[in-house]
Amino acid sequence: TTRGGLRGEAVVQRAAYIGAGLLIGLVQITLRGLGGEVVIPNLALVLIVYLSSRLDLPSLGAVAIACGVVLELASASSAGMHILGLVLLVLVAKLLLRSAEEESQPWFLLVLMLTGTVAYSLALIFSLSFSQVQSHWGVIVSQVLIECLYNSILFGFCMAIGARRAQGQKKYRLPT
């Protein structure tokens, strides 16, 4: 049966992706509770970049909005900054993947993830008033670079797991 142009399975699958986005957002908020000086990977950004080659645009957009809404709840930045940043990341990812060849997609995603980390972090920092930014610029740059490293490691781990799952799903048939 269809509902609003989607089949029942597609509705359930999209709801599962939105639930995963909400869960990742909650984990991200929990990790940020460790303190302002602790650098943590941006789980929402890594999730969006990782899923960009696996989901269609509406599903990926729904995940980005779900993550962004949860991140907005605990953010000191301007209202809508997380949602806007993640939705823009979705659009850029889909645009890049559309023009990339199949073999080069992981490299495009890695570069997108690194540039996205820098742009996302700087946009959030610049959206705060100068009284809220209490770190020296050298410290901020080093934190952004460390976050890039953490995001790269997490992204590589996700790609390795995805490749392993893809290998395990291949069906081998005996010759007849």
PDB file of C-alpha atoms in Angstrom:
ATOM      1  CA  THR A   1       0.000   0.000   0.000  1.00  0.00           C
ATOM      2  CA  THR A   2       1.095   3.548  -0.610  1.00  0.00           C
ATOM      3  CA  ARG A   3       0.813   6.527   1.673  1.00  0.00           C
ATOM      4  CA  GLY A   4       1.800   9.927   0.363  1.00  0.00           C
ATOM      5  CA  GLY A   5       3.681   8.341  -2.523  1.00  0.00           C
ATOM      6  CA  LEU A   6       5.732   6.012  -0.287  1.00  0.00           C
ATOM      7  CA  ARG A   7       5.246   2.297   0.174  1.00  0.00           C
ATOM      8  CA  GLY A   8       4.857   0.920   3.685  1.00  0.00           C
ATOM      9  CA  GLU A   9       8.419  -0.414   3.765  1.00  0.00           C
ATOM     10  CA  ALA A  10       9.822   2.927   2.652  1.00  0.00           C
ATOM     11  CA  VAL A  11       7.911   4.745   5.404  1.00  0.00           C
ATOM     12  CA  VAL A  12       9.271   2.367   8.041  1.00  0.00           C
ATOM     13  CA  GLN A  13      12.784   2.632   6.616  1.00  0.00           C
ATOM     14  CA  ARG A  14      12.672   6.433   6.580  1.00  0.00           C
ATOM     15  CA  ALA A  15      11.350   6.437  10.161  1.00  0.00           C
ATOM     16  CA  ALA A  16      14.275   4.204  11.156  1.00  0.00           C
ATOM     17  CA  TYR A  17      16.736   6.629   9.538  1.00  0.00           C
ATOM     18  CA  ILE A  18      15.118   9.569  11.327  1.00  0.00           C
ATOM     19  CA  GLY A  19      15.320   7.619  14.589  1.00  0.00           C
ATOM     20  CA  ALA A  20      19.012   6.962  13.941  1.00  0.00           C
ATOM     21  CA  GLY A  21      19.511  10.681  13.303  1.00  0.00           C
ATOM     22  CA  LEU A  22      17.815  11.545  16.583  1.00  0.00           C
ATOM     23  CA  LEU A  23      19.917   8.964  18.430  1.00  0.00           C
ATOM     24  CA  ILE A  24      23.169  10.269  16.926  1.00  0.00           C
ATOM     25  CA  GLY A  25      22.151  13.807  17.889  1.00  0.00           C
ATOM     26  CA  LEU A  26      21.522  12.701  21.478  1.00  0.00           C
ATOM     27  CA  VAL A  27      24.879  10.890  21.643  1.00  0.00           C
ATOM     28  CA  GLN A  28      26.579  14.022  20.270  1.00  0.00           C
ATOM     29  CA  ILE A  29      24.954  16.178  22.970  1.00  0.00           C
ATOM     30  CA  THR A  30      25.956  13.666  25.636  1.00  0.00           C
ATOM     31  CA  LEU A  31      29.581  13.673  24.483  1.00  0.00           C
ATOM     32  CA  ARG A  32      29.634  17.478  24.453  1.00  0.00           C
ATOM     33  CA  GLY A  33      28.666  17.335  28.109  1.00  0.00           C
ATOM     34  CA  LEU A  34      32.205  16.118  28.842  1.00  0.00           C
ATOM     35  CA  GLY A  35      33.388  19.718  28.732  1.00  0.00           C
ATOM     36  CA  GLY A  36      34.283  22.499  26.334  1.00  0.00           C
ATOM     37  CA  GLU A  37      37.976  21.659  26.259  1.00  0.00           C
ATOM     38  CA  VAL A  38      37.404  18.044  25.189  1.00  0.00           C
ATOM     39  CA  VAL A  39      37.522  17.559  21.400  1.00  0.00           C
ATOM     40  CA  ILE A  40      35.045  14.978  20.145  1.00  0.00           C
ATOM     41  CA  PRO A  41      34.210  13.837  16.627  1.00  0.00           C
ATOM     42  CA  ASN A  42      31.169  15.364  14.975  1.00  0.00           C
ATOM     43  CA  LEU A  43      29.041  12.234  14.757  1.00  0.00           C
ATOM     44  CA  ALA A  44      26.226  13.942  12.862  1.00  0.00           C
ATOM     45  CA  LEU A  45      28.579  15.187  10.152  1.00  0.00           C
ATOM     46  CA  VAL A  46      30.241  11.781   9.769  1.00  0.00           C
ATOM     47  CA  LEU A  47      26.825  10.083   9.619  1.00  0.00           C
ATOM     48  CA  ILE A  48      25.562  12.431   6.908  1.00  0.00           C
ATOM     49  CA  VAL A  49      28.682  12.042   4.772  1.00  0.00           C
ATOM     50  CA  TYR A  50      28.735   8.256   5.240  1.00  0.00           C
ATOM     51  CA  LEU A  51      25.057   7.844   4.342  1.00  0.00           C
ATOM     52  CA  SER A  52      25.186  10.276   1.401  1.00  0.00           C
ATOM     53  CA  SER A  53      26.131   7.536  -1.056  1.00  0.00           C
ATOM     54  CA  ARG A  54      23.653   5.066   0.417  1.00  0.00           C
ATOM     55  CA  LEU A  55      20.417   7.063   0.789  1.00  0.00           C
ATOM     56  CA  ASP A  56      18.269   9.092  -1.555  1.00  0.00           C
ATOM     57  CA  LEU A  57      17.976  12.851  -1.097  1.00  0.00           C
ATOM     58  CA  PRO A  58      14.667  12.929   0.856  1.00  0.00           C
ATOM     59  CA  SER A  59      15.799  10.259   3.328  1.00  0.00           C
ATOM     60  CA  LEU A  60      19.198  11.859   3.832  1.00  0.00           C
ATOM     61  CA  GLY A  61      17.570  15.264   4.255  1.00  0.00           C
ATOM     62  CA  ALA A  62      15.247  13.840   6.913  1.00  0.00           C
ATOM     63  CA  VAL A  63      18.239  12.411   8.814  1.00  0.00           C
ATOM     64  CA  ALA A  64      20.050  15.763   8.588  1.00  0.00           C
ATOM     65  CA  ILE A  65      17.050  17.674   9.869  1.00  0.00           C
ATOM     66  CA  ALA A  66      16.514  15.181  12.728  1.00  0.00           C
ATOM     67  CA  CYS A  67      20.178  15.453  13.788  1.00  0.00           C
ATOM     68  CA  GLY A  68      20.101  19.224  13.423  1.00  0.00           C
ATOM     69  CA  VAL A  69      16.967  19.649  15.535  1.00  0.00           C
ATOM     70  CA  VAL A  70      18.438  17.633  18.395  1.00  0.00           C
ATOM     71  CA  LEU A  71      21.764  19.488  18.195  1.00  0.00           C
ATOM     72  CA  GLU A  72      19.895  22.821  18.278  1.00  0.00           C
ATOM     73  CA  LEU A  73      18.492  21.925  21.688  1.00  0.00           C
ATOM     74  CA  ALA A  74      21.896  22.164  23.377  1.00  0.00           C
ATOM     75  CA  SER A  75      23.554  24.780  21.190  1.00  0.00           C
ATOM     76  CA  ALA A  76      24.691  28.287  22.042  1.00  0.00           C
ATOM     77  CA  SER A  77      24.987  29.202  18.359  1.00  0.00           C
ATOM     78  CA  SER A  78      22.364  31.050  16.336  1.00  0.00           C
ATOM     79  CA  ALA A  79      19.034  29.294  15.950  1.00  0.00           C
ATOM     80  CA  GLY A  80      18.954  26.963  12.977  1.00  0.00           C
ATOM     81  CA  MET A  81      22.723  26.864  12.484  1.00  0.00           C
ATOM     82  CA  HIS A  82      23.043  23.082  12.935  1.00  0.00           C
ATOM     83  CA  ILE A  83      20.044  22.332  10.750  1.00  0.00           C
ATOM     84  CA  LEU A  84      21.266  24.652   8.002  1.00  0.00           C
ATOM     85  CA  GLY A  85      24.811  23.279   8.158  1.00  0.00           C
ATOM     86  CA  LEU A  86      23.729  19.646   7.909  1.00  0.00           C
ATOM     87  CA  VAL A  87      21.184  20.284   5.138  1.00  0.00           C
ATOM     88  CA  LEU A  88      23.816  22.193   3.139  1.00  0.00           C
ATOM     89  CA  LEU A  89      26.188  19.265   3.665  1.00  0.00           C
ATOM     90  CA  VAL A  90      23.526  16.920   2.248  1.00  0.00           C
ATOM     91  CA  LEU A  91      23.082  19.088  -0.839  1.00  0.00           C
ATOM     92  CA  VAL A  92      26.825  19.425  -1.468  1.00  0.00           C
ATOM     93  CA  ALA A  93      27.353  15.685  -0.935  1.00  0.00           C
ATOM     94  CA  LYS A  94      24.628  14.761  -3.414  1.00  0.00           C
ATOM     95  CA  LEU A  95      25.963  17.262  -5.945  1.00  0.00           C
ATOM     96  CA  LEU A  96      29.508  15.910  -5.649  1.00  0.00           C
ATOM     97  CA  LEU A  97      28.431  12.285  -5.809  1.00  0.00           C
ATOM     98  CA  ARG A  98      26.349  12.974  -8.876  1.00  0.00           C
ATOM     99  CA  SER A  99      29.427  14.112 -10.781  1.00  0.00           C
ATOM    100  CA  ALA A 100      31.859  11.553  -9.307  1.00  0.00           C
ATOM    101  CA  GLU A 101      32.696   8.197 -10.786  1.00  0.00           C
ATOM    102  CA  GLU A 102      31.949   5.088  -8.746  1.00  0.00           C
ATOM    103  CA  GLU A 103      35.617   4.356  -7.904  1.00  0.00           C
ATOM    104  CA  SER A 104      36.392   7.896  -6.742  1.00  0.00           C
ATOM    105  CA  GLN A 105      33.331   8.362  -4.514  1.00  0.00           C
ATOM    106  CA  PRO A 106      35.098   7.392  -1.244  1.00  0.00           C
ATOM    107  CA  TRP A 107      37.792  10.017  -1.912  1.00  0.00           C
ATOM    108  CA  PHE A 108      35.195  12.658  -2.678  1.00  0.00           C
ATOM    109  CA  LEU A 109      33.412  11.765   0.559  1.00  0.00           C
ATOM    110  CA  LEU A 110      36.634  11.941   2.585  1.00  0.00           C
ATOM    111  CA  VAL A 111      37.499  15.378   1.180  1.00  0.00           C
ATOM    112  CA  LEU A 112      33.912  16.500   1.747  1.00  0.00           C
ATOM    113  CA  MET A 113      34.043  15.259   5.321  1.00  0.00           C
ATOM    114  CA  LEU A 114      37.298  17.111   6.045  1.00  0.00           C
ATOM    115  CA  THR A 115      36.217  20.374   4.426  1.00  0.00           C
ATOM    116  CA  GLY A 116      32.779  19.995   5.972  1.00  0.00           C
ATOM    117  CA  THR A 117      34.343  19.604   9.416  1.00  0.00           C
ATOM    118  CA  VAL A 118      36.370  22.789   9.014  1.00  0.00           C
ATOM    119  CA  ALA A 119      33.493  24.802   7.520  1.00  0.00           C
ATOM    120  CA  TYR A 120      30.935  23.516  10.042  1.00  0.00           C
ATOM    121  CA  SER A 121      33.190  24.217  13.029  1.00  0.00           C
ATOM    122  CA  LEU A 122      34.143  27.685  11.828  1.00  0.00           C
ATOM    123  CA  ALA A 123      30.530  28.570  11.030  1.00  0.00           C
ATOM    124  CA  LEU A 124      29.479  27.571  14.538  1.00  0.00           C
ATOM    125  CA  ILE A 125      32.353  29.529  16.094  1.00  0.00           C
ATOM    126  CA  PHE A 126      31.626  32.656  14.049  1.00  0.00           C
ATOM    127  CA  SER A 127      27.923  32.461  14.900  1.00  0.00           C
ATOM    128  CA  LEU A 128      28.789  32.931  18.596  1.00  0.00           C
ATOM    129  CA  SER A 129      29.407  36.343  20.048  1.00  0.00           C
ATOM    130  CA  PHE A 130      33.026  37.138  20.869  1.00  0.00           C
ATOM    131  CA  SER A 131      32.238  37.050  24.587  1.00  0.00           C
ATOM    132  CA  GLN A 132      31.212  33.382  24.272  1.00  0.00           C
ATOM    133  CA  VAL A 133      34.418  32.398  22.448  1.00  0.00           C
ATOM    134  CA  GLN A 134      36.840  32.197  25.324  1.00  0.00           C
ATOM    135  CA  SER A 135      39.682  30.359  23.607  1.00  0.00           C
ATOM    136  CA  HIS A 136      42.661  31.770  21.763  1.00  0.00           C
ATOM    137  CA  TRP A 137      42.512  31.345  17.962  1.00  0.00           C
ATOM    138  CA  GLY A 138      45.475  28.971  18.049  1.00  0.00           C
ATOM    139  CA  VAL A 139      43.561  26.701  20.408  1.00  0.00           C
ATOM    140  CA  ILE A 140      40.468  26.858  18.208  1.00  0.00           C
ATOM    141  CA  VAL A 141      42.451  25.938  15.091  1.00  0.00           C
ATOM    142  CA  SER A 142      44.134  23.024  16.879  1.00  0.00           C
ATOM    143  CA  GLN A 143      40.736  21.794  18.124  1.00  0.00           C
ATOM    144  CA  VAL A 144      39.317  21.929  14.590  1.00  0.00           C
ATOM    145  CA  LEU A 145      42.324  19.999  13.242  1.00  0.00           C
ATOM    146  CA  ILE A 146      41.983  17.372  15.970  1.00  0.00           C
ATOM    147  CA  GLU A 147      38.275  17.091  15.178  1.00  0.00           C
ATOM    148  CA  CYS A 148      39.225  16.558  11.504  1.00  0.00           C
ATOM    149  CA  LEU A 149      41.521  13.732  12.570  1.00  0.00           C
ATOM    150  CA  TYR A 150      38.845  12.142  14.768  1.00  0.00           C
ATOM    151  CA  ASN A 151      36.211  12.472  12.039  1.00  0.00           C
ATOM    152  CA  SER A 152      38.605  10.899   9.501  1.00  0.00           C
ATOM    153  CA  ILE A 153      39.262   7.937  11.764  1.00  0.00           C
ATOM    154  CA  LEU A 154      35.552   7.454  12.452  1.00  0.00           C
ATOM    155  CA  PHE A 155      34.708   7.837   8.755  1.00  0.00           C
ATOM    156  CA  GLY A 156      37.374   5.291   7.788  1.00  0.00           C
ATOM    157  CA  PHE A 157      35.998   2.891  10.370  1.00  0.00           C
ATOM    158  CA  CYS A 158      32.460   3.323   8.985  1.00  0.00           C
ATOM    159  CA  MET A 159      33.688   2.788   5.424  1.00  0.00           C
ATOM    160  CA  ALA A 160      35.563  -0.377   6.453  1.00  0.00           C
ATOM    161  CA  ILE A 161      32.475  -1.781   8.173  1.00  0.00           C
ATOM    162  CA  GLY A 162      30.328  -0.858   5.161  1.00  0.00           C
ATOM    163  CA  ALA A 163      32.754  -2.559   2.771  1.00  0.00           C
ATOM    164  CA  ARG A 164      32.873  -5.657   4.949  1.00  0.00           C
ATOM    165  CA  ARG A 165      29.077  -5.823   5.089  1.00  0.00           C
ATOM    166  CA  ALA A 166      28.900  -5.433   1.307  1.00  0.00           C
ATOM    167  CA  GLN A 167      31.350  -8.312   0.881  1.00  0.00           C
ATOM    168  CA  GLY A 168      29.294 -10.486   3.219  1.00  0.00           C
ATOM    169  CA  GLN A 169      26.074  -9.763   1.335  1.00  0.00           C
ATOM    170  CA  LYS A 170      27.358 -10.971  -2.014  1.00  0.00           C
ATOM    171  CA  LYS A 171      25.681 -14.210  -2.952  1.00  0.00           C
ATOM    172  CA  TYR A 172      27.975 -16.843  -4.367  1.00  0.00           C
ATOM    173  CA  ARG A 173      26.441 -19.516  -6.534  1.00  0.00           C
ATOM    174  CA  LEU A 174      27.963 -22.776  -7.508  1.00  0.00           C
ATOM    175  CA  PRO A 175      28.484 -23.221 -11.224  1.00  0.00           C
ATOM    176  CA  THR A 176      25.895 -25.466 -12.845  1.00  0.00           C
TER     177      THR A 176
END
